[in-house]
Amino acid sequence: MKWGLVIASLIIAMSMFLYQWPKLKKQQKKEKAAFLSLTFLGLFLSVLLIFFPEMPGPTQMIDWIYKPLGRLIEK
Amino acid sequence: MLEQGKISPVQMALLMIPAIIATVLLLVPSITAKHAHHDLWLSPIWACGTGFFVVFLSYKLNKLFPEKTIIEYSEHALGKILGKLVGGIFLFFYFHATGIMVREYGEFVSGAALFHTPMAVIIGTMVLVCSFAVLGGLEVMGRASEIIVPVVILLYILLFILLIKDLEVKNLFPIMEKGIRPSLMGSIVPQSWYSEFILVSFLLPYVTNQKKGFKWGLIAVFIVLFLMVLTNIMALLLFGNLTSSLTYPVMVAARYISIADFLEHLESIVMAIWIAGTFIKITVFYYVLALGTAQWLKLSDYRPIVLPIGFLILLQGLWAARDLQELSHFLATSGAIYILSIQVVLPFILLLCASIRKKLGQRKGNKQNETPVNH
Amino acid sequence: MKLRSIIENGLLRFFLICSVISLSGCWDRNEVNDLALITAAGFDMVSDEKIELSVLVFIPKGGGSSDQAMESGNGGASQTLVRSAEGKTVADAMAKLQEKLPRKIFWGHTDVFILDEELAKKGIAGHVDFIMRHPTLRERGQIFVSSQKAKKVLKLMPPLERDLSEVLKELSQHKLGLNITTKKLAQMLIGDSGDCALPWITILPPENKEKPKQTIAYITGTAIFKKDKMIGIIDDSVTRGVLWLRNEILLGVITIKPPKTDGYISVNVLQAQSKLVPKIQNGKWIITLKSVSASDIVQNTTKLDVSNPVVLKSLEPLLAKEIEKRIKKARNQVQEEMKADIFGFAEAFHRKYPDVWNKKKNRWNEIYPNVELKFDTKCHIRRQGLTS
């Protein structure tokens, strides 16, 4: 099941690549780099989330930072 | 400039209204009712000041740096490194916020209608549709909002008209039973929603007439205020004390409509309103995120990174919270302060720094005869 | 270039096909012929630990033709079906019920909930919670308390209507008894006093003894709850008084006997509105019931000439007295004997005197039985019918 999800996210990444890559012009090096790095970041994150779904995320981080202030309006 | 399209001031207002209200309609009545009890309808009124202030802020900033978005001019206002950092904070914030929004959408749809459908599929289809709109560009989004938003607002008002016979005015009293404090406390969460009007500063550079854009921004705040008060009053008059214990009061209200035994079971209208509104909302945030990232990385076009960002938003939506309780608790406590600090305090500091720089620069410029802010 | 357009075309088609799959809601698709439409549900107490959930399932058939109606009289093939299951909670029973039904239980059309007396006496808050929490149950569903087992009530075959849920829905719409939806009940339960009232139903004795099931259940009064536990019943004529106090009166016939004549005059109340006006005077808690009503004369068995305005005017105070008598009766039974605040007195005081209320709300149980009730009744007889 987990590997199925990994394959699914690979398929998503692949179809994004197939859709976007031909549209990029030759001289758009920076754009290509940004596209690839963001896609790989997404893939990496998706694999992480598939295997560690309970991993604390940005929400937990923000909650931790703002907790002292947030407590003021807690009820 | 990354965006070649232009939108009219009215289109900007029509993009902003659902960008604020879509999520308000479902979650805010019960969150405000937890603090404000009977006075929940007063809270949006206290909170709307933030909305006006933020629109004013973005207009002022836009006057200082015309044709630039907040990501671009933060570098001008704060210097290169600090500016990049602030831009990064904004981008992280919008990434996080869009993920939360997408998750709210997913939670609602799976909690109220599609119980067995995996969250990833619910969220994924929405993100996919939104990504097409974002790829289409600002003009496409503007036109889509022109078609969708009036229908959404009309349907929404229709719901009220159908509910009139079930409303009980006596639920409104006593007004301010425990003084003004509960309703002020209740206004913090709506304030965080109003602060999303800072998105105007991303859209203003592409509006045909900035001055009119400012005016329409204020009108949008008014309309949002009106709809929020209407929502809260309806929830209060219909449910009274019960409001705070319902997760989605508007949804239940629509379900309660029954006219002459045949006009009933109208919750699908709420679904339609919510999904259409959320579509615009997510699209606006998504667009701002894609555009901002492209500007931050100094790319020549934002379109290449739209799809990967969509993928990241989908993942963030799944990652945002374990469940609805956690999410709504976060939004009602630290989340509200977080949203306010990034969307109100940070731009305000930016404006202060920028105007001080401009003043200093003008003095310098008088000596050296050059303009410090180059477009 | 060509490759690109082929890829794009292919992708577009792929997404279109995907959207077709998801438009039908692949994981959550519901076909009508896979659903068991529940039109009414009954909750019975079996033992201290267990409750029994009975549901009335609508059997879709091509229209109720005449011979089918005949058949249903014999208790053979009817349009409805009753199934029940036991469980610790309603949700638990529901899961077990699903085992006995080939079709998926669909709650979206459940309009009527029946609680049995034992269950009501034990407390209803937990069951109301289930009804409010469940995502597809509707908040407009009406709740009744039954003297007999709910299962028995649901098994009745009403001669006139499709099934029992239709009967009870229509009956409560006449507003001769209370008309309480789930939403109203939940509101009363978390209200200031937390006391509530529900319509009380009993089975009408069948006219034809050979077909004992061919009858209906009807509203014969009101079950009074202290907090969420039932403590007593009032009959239908007292219920009318309760309706006046709750501003829920819709129609009713009031018969008065004018002095110095033989016979009666009956009037039909057409419009009535009432309002509770609270007042705290020298530490005394007083409620004034302000009511305005308009009615028509429907029968006159006296020798009085009702076309004479003077006579008509003299009837109005009599009518007001009669109404007040009904209300007083309701008040005596509910307020003084049962000490349950089902009229919303607590809310009325809370609204008018929030400060006093917040100080004294813990003592409301002591204050309530001594709240004085005053009347300000305005009756207007508008017409005298078609003869004079």
Coordinates of C-alpha atoms in Angstrom, one line a residue, chain C residues 49 105 166 188 286 293 330 382:
Chain C
E49 CA -27.5 -1.4 29.8
I105 CA -29.1 2.6 6.0
E166 CA -46.1 10.8 7.8
M188 CA -33.9 23.7 25.4
I286 CA -43.2 38.3 38.2
S293 CA -55.7 36.8 19.7
A330 CA -51.0 24.4 32.8
R382 CA -63.7 39.4 14.6

